[in-house]
mmCIF file of C-alpha atoms and ligand atoms in Angstrom:
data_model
loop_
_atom_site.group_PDB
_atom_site.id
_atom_site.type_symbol
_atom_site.label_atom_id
_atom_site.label_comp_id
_atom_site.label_asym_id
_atom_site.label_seq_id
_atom_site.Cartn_x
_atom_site.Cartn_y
_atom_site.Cartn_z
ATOM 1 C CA UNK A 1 20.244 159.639 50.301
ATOM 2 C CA UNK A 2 22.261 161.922 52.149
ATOM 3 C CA UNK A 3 23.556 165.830 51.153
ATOM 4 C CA UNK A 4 26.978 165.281 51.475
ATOM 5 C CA UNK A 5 27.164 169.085 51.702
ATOM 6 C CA UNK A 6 25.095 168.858 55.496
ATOM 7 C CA UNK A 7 28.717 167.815 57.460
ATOM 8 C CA UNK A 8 30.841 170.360 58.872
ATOM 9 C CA UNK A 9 34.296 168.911 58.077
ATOM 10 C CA UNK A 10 34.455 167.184 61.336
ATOM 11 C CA UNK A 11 31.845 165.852 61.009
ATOM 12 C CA UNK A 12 32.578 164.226 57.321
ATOM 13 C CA UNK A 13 35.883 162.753 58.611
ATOM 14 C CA UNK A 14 33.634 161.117 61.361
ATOM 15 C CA UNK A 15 31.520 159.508 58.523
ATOM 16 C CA UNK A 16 34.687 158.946 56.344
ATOM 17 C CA UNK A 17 35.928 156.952 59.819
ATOM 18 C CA UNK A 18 32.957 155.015 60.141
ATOM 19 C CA UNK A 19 33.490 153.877 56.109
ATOM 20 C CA UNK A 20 36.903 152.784 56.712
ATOM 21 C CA UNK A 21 38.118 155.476 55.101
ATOM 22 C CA UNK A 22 41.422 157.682 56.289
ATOM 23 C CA UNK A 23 41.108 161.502 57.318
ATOM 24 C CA UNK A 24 42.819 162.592 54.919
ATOM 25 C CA UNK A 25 39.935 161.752 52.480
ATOM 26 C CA UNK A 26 37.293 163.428 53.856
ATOM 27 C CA UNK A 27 39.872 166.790 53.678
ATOM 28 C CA UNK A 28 39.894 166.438 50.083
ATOM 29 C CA UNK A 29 36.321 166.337 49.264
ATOM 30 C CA UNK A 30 35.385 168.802 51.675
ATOM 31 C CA UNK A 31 37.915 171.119 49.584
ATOM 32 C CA UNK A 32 36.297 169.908 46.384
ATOM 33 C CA UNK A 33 32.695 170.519 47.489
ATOM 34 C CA UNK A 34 33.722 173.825 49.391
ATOM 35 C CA UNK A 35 36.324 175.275 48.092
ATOM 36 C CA UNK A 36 36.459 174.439 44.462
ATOM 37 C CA UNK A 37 32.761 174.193 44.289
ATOM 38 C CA UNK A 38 32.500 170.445 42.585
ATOM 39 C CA UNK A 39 29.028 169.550 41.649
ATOM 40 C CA UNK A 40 29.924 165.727 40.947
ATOM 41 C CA UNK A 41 31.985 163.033 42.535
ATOM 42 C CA UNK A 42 33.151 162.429 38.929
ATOM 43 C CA UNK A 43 34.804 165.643 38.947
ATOM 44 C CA UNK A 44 36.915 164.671 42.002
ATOM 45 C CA UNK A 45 39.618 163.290 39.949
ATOM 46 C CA UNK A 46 42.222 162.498 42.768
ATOM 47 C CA UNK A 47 39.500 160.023 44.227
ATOM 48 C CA UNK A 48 40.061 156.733 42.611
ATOM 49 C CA UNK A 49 36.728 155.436 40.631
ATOM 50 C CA UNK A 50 36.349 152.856 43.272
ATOM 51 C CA UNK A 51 36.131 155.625 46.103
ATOM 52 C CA UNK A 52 34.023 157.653 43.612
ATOM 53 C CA UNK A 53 31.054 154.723 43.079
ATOM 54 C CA UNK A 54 31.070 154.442 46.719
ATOM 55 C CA UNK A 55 30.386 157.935 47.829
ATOM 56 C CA UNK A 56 27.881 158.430 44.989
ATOM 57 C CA UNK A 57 26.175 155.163 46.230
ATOM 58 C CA UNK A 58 25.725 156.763 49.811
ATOM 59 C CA UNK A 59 25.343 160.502 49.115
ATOM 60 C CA UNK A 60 24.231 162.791 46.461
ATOM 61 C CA UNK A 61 25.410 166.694 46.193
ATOM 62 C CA UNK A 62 22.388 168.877 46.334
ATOM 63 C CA UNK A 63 23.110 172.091 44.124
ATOM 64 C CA UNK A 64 21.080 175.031 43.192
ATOM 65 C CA UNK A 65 20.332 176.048 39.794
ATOM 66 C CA UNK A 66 20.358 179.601 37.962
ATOM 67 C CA UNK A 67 17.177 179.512 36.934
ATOM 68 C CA UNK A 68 16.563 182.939 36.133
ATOM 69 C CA UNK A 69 18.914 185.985 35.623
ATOM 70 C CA UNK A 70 18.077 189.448 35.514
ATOM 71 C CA UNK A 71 20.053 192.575 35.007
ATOM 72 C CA UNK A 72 19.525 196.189 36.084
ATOM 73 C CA UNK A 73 20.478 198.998 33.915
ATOM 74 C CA UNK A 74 22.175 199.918 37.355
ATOM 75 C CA UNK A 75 24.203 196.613 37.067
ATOM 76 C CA UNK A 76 22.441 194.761 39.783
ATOM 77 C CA UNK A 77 21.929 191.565 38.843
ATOM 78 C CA UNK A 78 19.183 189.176 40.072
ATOM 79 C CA UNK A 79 19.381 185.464 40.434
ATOM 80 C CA UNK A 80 15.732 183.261 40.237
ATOM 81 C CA UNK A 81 18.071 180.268 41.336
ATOM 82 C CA UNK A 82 15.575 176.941 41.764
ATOM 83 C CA UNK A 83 16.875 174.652 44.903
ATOM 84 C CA UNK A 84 16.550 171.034 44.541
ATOM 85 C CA UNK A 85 13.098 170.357 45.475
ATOM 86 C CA UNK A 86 12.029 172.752 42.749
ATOM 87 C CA UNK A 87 11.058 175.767 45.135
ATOM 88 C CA UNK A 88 12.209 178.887 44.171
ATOM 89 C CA UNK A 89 14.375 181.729 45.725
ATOM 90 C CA UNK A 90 16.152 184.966 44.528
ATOM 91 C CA UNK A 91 19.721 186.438 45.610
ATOM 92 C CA UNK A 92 21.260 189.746 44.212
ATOM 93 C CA UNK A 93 24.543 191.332 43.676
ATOM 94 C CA UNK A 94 25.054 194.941 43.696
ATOM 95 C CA UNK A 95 28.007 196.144 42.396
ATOM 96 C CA UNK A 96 29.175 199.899 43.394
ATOM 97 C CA UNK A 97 32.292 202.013 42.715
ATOM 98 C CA UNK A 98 34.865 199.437 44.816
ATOM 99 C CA UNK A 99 32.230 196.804 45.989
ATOM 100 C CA UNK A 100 30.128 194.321 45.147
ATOM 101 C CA UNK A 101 27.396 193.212 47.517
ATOM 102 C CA UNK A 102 25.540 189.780 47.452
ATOM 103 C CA UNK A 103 22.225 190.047 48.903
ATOM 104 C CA UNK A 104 21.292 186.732 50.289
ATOM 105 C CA UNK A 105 18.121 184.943 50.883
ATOM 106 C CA UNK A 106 18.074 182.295 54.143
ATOM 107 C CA UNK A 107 14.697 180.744 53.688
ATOM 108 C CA UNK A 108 11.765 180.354 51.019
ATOM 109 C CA UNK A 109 9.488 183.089 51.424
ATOM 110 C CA UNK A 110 9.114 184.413 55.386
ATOM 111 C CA UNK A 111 6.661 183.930 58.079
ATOM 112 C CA UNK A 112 6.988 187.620 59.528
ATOM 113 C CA UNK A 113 4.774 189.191 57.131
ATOM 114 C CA UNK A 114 6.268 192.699 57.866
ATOM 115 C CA UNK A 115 3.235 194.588 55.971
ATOM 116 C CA UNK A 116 5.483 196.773 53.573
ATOM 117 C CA UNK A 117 7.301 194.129 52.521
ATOM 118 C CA UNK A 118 6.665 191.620 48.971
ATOM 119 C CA UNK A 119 8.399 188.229 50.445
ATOM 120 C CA UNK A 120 6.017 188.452 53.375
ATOM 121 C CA UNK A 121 2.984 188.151 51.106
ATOM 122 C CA UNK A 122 4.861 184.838 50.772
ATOM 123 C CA UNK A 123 4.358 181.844 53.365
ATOM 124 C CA UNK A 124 7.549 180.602 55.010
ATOM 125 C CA UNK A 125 7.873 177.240 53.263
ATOM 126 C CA UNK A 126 11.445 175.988 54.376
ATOM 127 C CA UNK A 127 14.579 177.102 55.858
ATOM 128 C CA UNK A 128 17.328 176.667 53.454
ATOM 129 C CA UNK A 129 20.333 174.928 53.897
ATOM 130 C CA UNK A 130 23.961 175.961 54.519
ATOM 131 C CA UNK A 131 24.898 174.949 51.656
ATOM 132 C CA UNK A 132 21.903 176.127 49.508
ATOM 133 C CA UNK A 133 22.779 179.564 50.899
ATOM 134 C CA UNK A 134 26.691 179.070 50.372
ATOM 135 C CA UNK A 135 25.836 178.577 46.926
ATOM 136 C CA UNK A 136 23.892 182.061 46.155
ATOM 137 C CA UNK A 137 26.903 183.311 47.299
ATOM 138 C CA UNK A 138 29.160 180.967 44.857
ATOM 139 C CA UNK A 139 26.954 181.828 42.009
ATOM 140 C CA UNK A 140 26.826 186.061 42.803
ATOM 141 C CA UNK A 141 30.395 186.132 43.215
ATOM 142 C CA UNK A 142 30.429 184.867 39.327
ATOM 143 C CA UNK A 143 28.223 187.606 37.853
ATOM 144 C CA UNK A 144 30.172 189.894 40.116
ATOM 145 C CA UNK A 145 33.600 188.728 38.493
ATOM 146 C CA UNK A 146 31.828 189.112 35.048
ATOM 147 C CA UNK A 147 30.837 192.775 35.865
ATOM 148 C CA UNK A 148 33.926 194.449 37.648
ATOM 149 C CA UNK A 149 36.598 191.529 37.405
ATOM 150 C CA UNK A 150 36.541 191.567 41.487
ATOM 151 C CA UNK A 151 35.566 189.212 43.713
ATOM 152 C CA UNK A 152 32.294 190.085 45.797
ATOM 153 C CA UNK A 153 33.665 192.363 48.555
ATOM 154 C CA UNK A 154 30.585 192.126 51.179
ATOM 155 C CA UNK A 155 27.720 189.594 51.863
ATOM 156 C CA UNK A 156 24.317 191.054 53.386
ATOM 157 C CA UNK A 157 21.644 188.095 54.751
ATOM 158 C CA UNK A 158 18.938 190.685 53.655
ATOM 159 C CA UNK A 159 17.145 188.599 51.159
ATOM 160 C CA UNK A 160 14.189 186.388 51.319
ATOM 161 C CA UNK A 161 13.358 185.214 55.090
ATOM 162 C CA UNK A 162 14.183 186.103 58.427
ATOM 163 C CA UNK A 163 18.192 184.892 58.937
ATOM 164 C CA UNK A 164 17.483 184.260 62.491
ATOM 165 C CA UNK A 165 14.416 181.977 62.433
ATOM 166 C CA UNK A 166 16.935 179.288 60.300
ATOM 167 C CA UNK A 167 19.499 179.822 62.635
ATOM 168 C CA UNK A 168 22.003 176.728 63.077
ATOM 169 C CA UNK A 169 22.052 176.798 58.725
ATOM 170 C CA UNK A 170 22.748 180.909 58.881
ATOM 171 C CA UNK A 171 25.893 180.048 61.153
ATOM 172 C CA UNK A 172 26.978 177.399 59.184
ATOM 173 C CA UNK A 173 26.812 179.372 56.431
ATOM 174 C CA UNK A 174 28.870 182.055 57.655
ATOM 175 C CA UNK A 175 31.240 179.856 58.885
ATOM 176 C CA UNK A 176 31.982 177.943 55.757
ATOM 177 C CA UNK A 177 32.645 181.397 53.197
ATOM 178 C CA UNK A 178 34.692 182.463 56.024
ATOM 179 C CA UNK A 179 36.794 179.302 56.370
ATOM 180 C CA UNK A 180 40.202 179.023 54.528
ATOM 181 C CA UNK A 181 38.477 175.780 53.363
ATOM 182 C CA UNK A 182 35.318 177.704 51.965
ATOM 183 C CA UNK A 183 35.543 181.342 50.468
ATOM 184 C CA UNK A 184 37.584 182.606 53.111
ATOM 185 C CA UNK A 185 36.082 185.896 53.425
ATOM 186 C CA UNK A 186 36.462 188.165 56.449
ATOM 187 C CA UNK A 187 33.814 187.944 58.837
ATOM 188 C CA UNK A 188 33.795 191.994 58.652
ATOM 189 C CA UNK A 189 32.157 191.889 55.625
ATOM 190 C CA UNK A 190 29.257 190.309 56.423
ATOM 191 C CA UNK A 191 26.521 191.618 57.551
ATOM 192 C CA UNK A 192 23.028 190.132 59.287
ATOM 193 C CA UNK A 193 20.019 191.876 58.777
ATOM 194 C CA UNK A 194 17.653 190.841 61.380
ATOM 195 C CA UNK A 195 13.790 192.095 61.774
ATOM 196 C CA UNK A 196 14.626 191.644 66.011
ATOM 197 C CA UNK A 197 14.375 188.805 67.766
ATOM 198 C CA UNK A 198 15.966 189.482 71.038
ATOM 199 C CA UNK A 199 16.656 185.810 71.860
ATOM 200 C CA UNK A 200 18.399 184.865 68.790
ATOM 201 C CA UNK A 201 20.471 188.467 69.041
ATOM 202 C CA UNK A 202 22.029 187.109 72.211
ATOM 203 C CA UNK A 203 22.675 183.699 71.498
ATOM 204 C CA UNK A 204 24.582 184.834 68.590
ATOM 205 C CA UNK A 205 26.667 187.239 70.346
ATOM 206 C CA UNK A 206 28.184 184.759 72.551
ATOM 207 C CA UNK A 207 28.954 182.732 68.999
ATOM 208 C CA UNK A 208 32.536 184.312 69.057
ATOM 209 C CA UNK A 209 32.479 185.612 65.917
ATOM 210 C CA UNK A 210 32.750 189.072 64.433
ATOM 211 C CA UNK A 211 30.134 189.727 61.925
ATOM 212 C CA UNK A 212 27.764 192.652 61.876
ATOM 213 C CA UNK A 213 24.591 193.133 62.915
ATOM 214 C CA UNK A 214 22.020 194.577 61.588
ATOM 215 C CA UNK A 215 18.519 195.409 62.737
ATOM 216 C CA UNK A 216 15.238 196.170 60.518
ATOM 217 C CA UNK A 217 14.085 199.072 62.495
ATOM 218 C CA UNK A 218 11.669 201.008 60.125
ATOM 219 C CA UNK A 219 9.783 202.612 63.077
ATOM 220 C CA UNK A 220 10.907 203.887 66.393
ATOM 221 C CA UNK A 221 8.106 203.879 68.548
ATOM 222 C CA UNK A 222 6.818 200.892 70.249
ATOM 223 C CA UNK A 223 2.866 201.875 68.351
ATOM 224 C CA UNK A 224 4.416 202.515 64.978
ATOM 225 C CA UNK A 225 6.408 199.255 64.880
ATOM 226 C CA UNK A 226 3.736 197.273 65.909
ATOM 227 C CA UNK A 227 1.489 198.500 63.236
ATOM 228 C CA UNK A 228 3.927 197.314 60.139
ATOM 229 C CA UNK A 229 5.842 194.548 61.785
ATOM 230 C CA UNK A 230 3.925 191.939 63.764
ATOM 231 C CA UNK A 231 7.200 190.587 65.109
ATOM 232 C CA UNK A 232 7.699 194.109 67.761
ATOM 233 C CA UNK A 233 4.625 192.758 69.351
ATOM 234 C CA UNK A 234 6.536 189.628 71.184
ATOM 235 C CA UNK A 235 9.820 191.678 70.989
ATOM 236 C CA UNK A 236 9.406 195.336 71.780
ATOM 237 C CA UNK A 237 11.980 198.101 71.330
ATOM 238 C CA UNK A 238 13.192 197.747 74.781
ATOM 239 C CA UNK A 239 13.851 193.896 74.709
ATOM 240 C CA UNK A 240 15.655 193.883 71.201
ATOM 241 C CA UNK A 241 17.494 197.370 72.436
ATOM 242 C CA UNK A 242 19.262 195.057 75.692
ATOM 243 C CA UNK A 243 19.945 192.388 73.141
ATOM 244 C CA UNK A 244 21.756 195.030 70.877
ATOM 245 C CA UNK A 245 23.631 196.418 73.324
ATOM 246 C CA UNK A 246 24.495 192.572 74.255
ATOM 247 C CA UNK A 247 25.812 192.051 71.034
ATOM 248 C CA UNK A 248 27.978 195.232 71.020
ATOM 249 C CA UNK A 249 29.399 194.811 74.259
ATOM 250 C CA UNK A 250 30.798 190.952 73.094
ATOM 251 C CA UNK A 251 31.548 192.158 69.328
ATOM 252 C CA UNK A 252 32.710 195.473 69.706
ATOM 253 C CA UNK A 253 30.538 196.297 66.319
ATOM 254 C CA UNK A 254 27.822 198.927 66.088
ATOM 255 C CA UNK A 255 24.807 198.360 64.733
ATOM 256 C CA UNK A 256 23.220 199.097 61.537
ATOM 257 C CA UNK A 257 19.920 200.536 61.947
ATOM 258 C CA UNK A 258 17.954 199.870 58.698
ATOM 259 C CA UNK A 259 15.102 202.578 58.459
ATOM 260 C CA UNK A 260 12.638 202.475 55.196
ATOM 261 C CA UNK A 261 11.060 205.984 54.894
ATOM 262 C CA UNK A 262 7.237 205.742 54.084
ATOM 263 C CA UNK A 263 5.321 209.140 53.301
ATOM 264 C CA UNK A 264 3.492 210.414 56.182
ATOM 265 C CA UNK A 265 4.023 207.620 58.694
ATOM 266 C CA UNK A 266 7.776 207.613 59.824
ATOM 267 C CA UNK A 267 9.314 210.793 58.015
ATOM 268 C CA UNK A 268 7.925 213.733 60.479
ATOM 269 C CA UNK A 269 10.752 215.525 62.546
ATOM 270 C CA UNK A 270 8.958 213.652 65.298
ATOM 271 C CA UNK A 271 9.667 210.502 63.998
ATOM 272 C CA UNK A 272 13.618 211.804 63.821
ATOM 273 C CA UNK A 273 13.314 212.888 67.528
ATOM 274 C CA UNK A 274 12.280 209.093 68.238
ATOM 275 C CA UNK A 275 14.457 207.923 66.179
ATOM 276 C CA UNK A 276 17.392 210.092 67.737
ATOM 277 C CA UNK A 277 16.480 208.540 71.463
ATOM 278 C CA UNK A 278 17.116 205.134 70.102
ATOM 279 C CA UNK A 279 20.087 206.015 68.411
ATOM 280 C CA UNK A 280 21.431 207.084 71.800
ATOM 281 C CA UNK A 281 20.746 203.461 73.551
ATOM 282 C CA UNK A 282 23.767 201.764 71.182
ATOM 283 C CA UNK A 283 26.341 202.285 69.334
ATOM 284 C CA UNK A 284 25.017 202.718 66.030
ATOM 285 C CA UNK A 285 24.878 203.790 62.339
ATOM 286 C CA UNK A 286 21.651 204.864 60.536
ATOM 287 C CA UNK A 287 21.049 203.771 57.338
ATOM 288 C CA UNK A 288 17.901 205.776 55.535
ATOM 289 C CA UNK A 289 16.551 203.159 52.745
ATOM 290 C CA UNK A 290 14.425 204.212 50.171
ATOM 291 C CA UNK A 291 10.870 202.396 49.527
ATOM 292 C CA UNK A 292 9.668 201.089 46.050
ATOM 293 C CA UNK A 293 6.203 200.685 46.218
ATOM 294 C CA UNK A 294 4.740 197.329 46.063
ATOM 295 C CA UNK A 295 1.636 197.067 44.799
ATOM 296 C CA UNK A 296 -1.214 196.145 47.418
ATOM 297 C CA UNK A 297 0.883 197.596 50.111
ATOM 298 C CA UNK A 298 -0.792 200.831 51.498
ATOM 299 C CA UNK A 299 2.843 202.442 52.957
ATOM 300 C CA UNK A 300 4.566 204.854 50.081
ATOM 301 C CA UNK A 301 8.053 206.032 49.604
ATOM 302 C CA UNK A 302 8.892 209.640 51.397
ATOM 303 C CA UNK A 303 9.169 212.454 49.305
ATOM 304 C CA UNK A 304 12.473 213.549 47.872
ATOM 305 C CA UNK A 305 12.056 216.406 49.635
ATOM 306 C CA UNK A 306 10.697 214.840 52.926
ATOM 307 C CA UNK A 307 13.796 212.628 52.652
ATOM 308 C CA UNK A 308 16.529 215.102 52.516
ATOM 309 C CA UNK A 309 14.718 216.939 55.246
ATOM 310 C CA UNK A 310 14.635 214.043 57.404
ATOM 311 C CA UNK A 311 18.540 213.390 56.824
ATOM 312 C CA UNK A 312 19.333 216.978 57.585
ATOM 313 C CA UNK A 313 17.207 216.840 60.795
ATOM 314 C CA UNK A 314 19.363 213.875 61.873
ATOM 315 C CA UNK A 315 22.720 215.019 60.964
ATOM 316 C CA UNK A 316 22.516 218.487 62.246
ATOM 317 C CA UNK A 317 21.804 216.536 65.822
ATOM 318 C CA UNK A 318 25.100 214.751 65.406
ATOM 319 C CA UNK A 319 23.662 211.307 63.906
ATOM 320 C CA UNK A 320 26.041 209.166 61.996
ATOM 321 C CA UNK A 321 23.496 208.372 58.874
ATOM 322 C CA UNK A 322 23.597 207.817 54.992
ATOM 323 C CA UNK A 323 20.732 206.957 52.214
ATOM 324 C CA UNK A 324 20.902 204.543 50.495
ATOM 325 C CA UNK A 325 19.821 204.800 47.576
ATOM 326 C CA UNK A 326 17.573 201.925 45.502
ATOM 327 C CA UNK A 327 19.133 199.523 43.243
ATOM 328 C CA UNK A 328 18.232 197.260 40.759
ATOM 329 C CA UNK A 329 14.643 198.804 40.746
ATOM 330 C CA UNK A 330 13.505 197.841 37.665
ATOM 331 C CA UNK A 331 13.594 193.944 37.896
ATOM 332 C CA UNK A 332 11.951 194.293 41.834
ATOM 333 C CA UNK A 333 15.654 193.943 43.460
ATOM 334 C CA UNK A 334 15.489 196.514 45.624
ATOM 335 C CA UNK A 335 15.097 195.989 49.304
ATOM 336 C CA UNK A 336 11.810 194.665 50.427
ATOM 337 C CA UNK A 337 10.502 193.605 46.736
ATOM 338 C CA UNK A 338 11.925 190.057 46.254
ATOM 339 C CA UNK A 339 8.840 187.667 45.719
ATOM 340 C CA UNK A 340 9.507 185.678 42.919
ATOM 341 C CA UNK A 341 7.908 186.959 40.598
ATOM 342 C CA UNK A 342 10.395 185.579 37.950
ATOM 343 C CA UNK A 343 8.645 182.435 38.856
ATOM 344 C CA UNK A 344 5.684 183.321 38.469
ATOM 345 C CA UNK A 345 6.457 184.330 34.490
ATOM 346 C CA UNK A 346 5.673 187.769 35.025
ATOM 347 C CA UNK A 347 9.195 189.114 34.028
ATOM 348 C CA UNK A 348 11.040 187.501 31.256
HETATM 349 S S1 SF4 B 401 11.137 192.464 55.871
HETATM 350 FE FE1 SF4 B 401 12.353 190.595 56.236
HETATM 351 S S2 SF4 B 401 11.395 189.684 58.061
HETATM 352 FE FE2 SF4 B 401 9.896 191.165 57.248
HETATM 353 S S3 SF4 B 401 8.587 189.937 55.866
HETATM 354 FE FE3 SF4 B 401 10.241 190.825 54.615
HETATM 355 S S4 SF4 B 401 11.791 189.194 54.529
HETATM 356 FE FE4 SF4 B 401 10.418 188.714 56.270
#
């Protein structure tokens, strides 16, 4: 049987048509399944029973289950939610002075294998749905109530996977908690971390819509980037830096450049000065990210000291850059060490 949750709402007053059903209809499930997040037909109490047996004889509502929740003594929380086939995927919220943040994952495991990062040691085993990915947000907004009594204020695709490789179900996504009929969240506050794949950059600029952009940069020479993330060597700095500046010129947004400093391989003033020429090629904000080390992976966090020096370098040169600082360390939240391991039973 079918999701029901796959059709946009067009498309469910189409199939709503073809049962001899009136438009109307379809607009009131789509509002229960969207907007007031039903998880039965029974719940849909407006429907008469008849109506009800019908839909539940043709479709079946696929949701996601909290599986596994763990809090931070920072107050990030992290989800283990289990999708319906049984695989397993993990979504945060971070919550900070006037935001909250859900940190979204758009497939199980990834198939980039950046080599610093703990959901590349995973293999890419599905994209997820729209809905599947609606849902982490449904279910983070909750804990993110529960925390500050505020609604979740921004939405990063910076979880498990690569948003671009599942993109049709990424767009969808963003399109229905941005609709009045969905979340209706401002596209502004969402933001799409992407490890650079020029193609997909451009085809989403000319998507009309006004999210931002943001791209996994880590290393800014050609030789460096190759070395941790295999995906530079089909899409070098140059291609992914035209696609960028595609994107800006149709969005008007600057990009987020999202740059992990590892001890001794990116953290040198030279690295800065590298870093400072691509800076120059966009419009663009630098966000320094600090590592926690994953075990097996040979890359370490910069030095405290290493770090501030690196930040000074930049900002005395007129870069527009901020740390940010790691959160939700202690149950693996942080960025780049999402892997499941919840799963596996080796956190309770
Ligand atoms: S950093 Fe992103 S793209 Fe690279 S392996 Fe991790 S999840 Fe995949």
């Amino acid at each position: 049987m079918k999701d029901i949750r796959i059709f946009l709402q067009d498309e469910l007053i189409a199939e709503f048509e073809k049962m001899g059903e009136p438009k109307f209809r379809a607009k009131q499930i789509y509002e229960w399944l969207w907007k007031k997040s039903a998880r039965s037909f029974d719940e849909m109490t407006n429907l008469s029973k008849d109506l009800r047996k019908n839909l539940q004889e043709k479709f079946v509502i696929a949701p996601v289950v909290e599986h596994v929740v763990q809090k931070s003594k920072d107050g990030t929380v992290k989800l283990g939610i289990q999708l319906q086939d049984g695989r397993m995927i993990e979504g945060v919220m971070i919550p900070d002075r006037e935001r909250s943040t859900a940190c979204v994952s758009s497939q199980v495991g990834c198939s980039l294998s950046c080599s610093f990062c703990a959901t590349g040691f995973l293999k890419r085993e599905r994209n997820l749905t729209a809905g599947e990915i609606y849902d982490q947000v449904v279910m983070l907004n909750k804990h993110a109530l529960a925390h500050s009594g505020k609604q979740l204020t921004n939405i990063v695709y910076m979880g498990m996977g690569e948003p671009l490789l599942n993109y049709e179900n990424v767009m969808r996504s963003i399109r229905l908690i941005t609709s009045p009929d969905g979340l209706n969240m401002a596209q502004k506050r969402i933001t799409v971390s992407t490890a650079g794949i020029a193609k997909a950059i451009i085809r989403l600029s000319d998507e009309g819509m006004k999210f931002n952009l943001a791209l996994s940069l880590h290393a800014a020479t050609d030789e460096k980037r190759d070395r941790i993330m295999d995906i530079n060597l089909a899409n070098n700095l140059e291609t992914v830096f035209e696609a960028l500046n595609y994107f800006y010129e149709k969005t008007g947004n600057k990009i987020t450049f999202e740059y992990i400093l590892f001890d001794h391989f990116n953290d040198t003033p030279e690295d800065a000065d590298a870093l400072i020429q691509l800076y120059n090629k966009v419009p663009a904000f630098i966000n320094i990210i600090e590592y926690n080390n994953v075990e097996g992976v040979t890359l370490k966090r910069a030095k405290a000291e290493r770090r501030d020096e690196f930040v000074r370098y930049l900002g005395k040169r007129g870069v527009e850059v901020k740390v940010r600082r790691s959160r939700g360390k202690d149950i693996d939240a942080a960025c780049g060490q999402l892997a499941n391991k919840s799963e596996a039973g080796e956190i309770k």
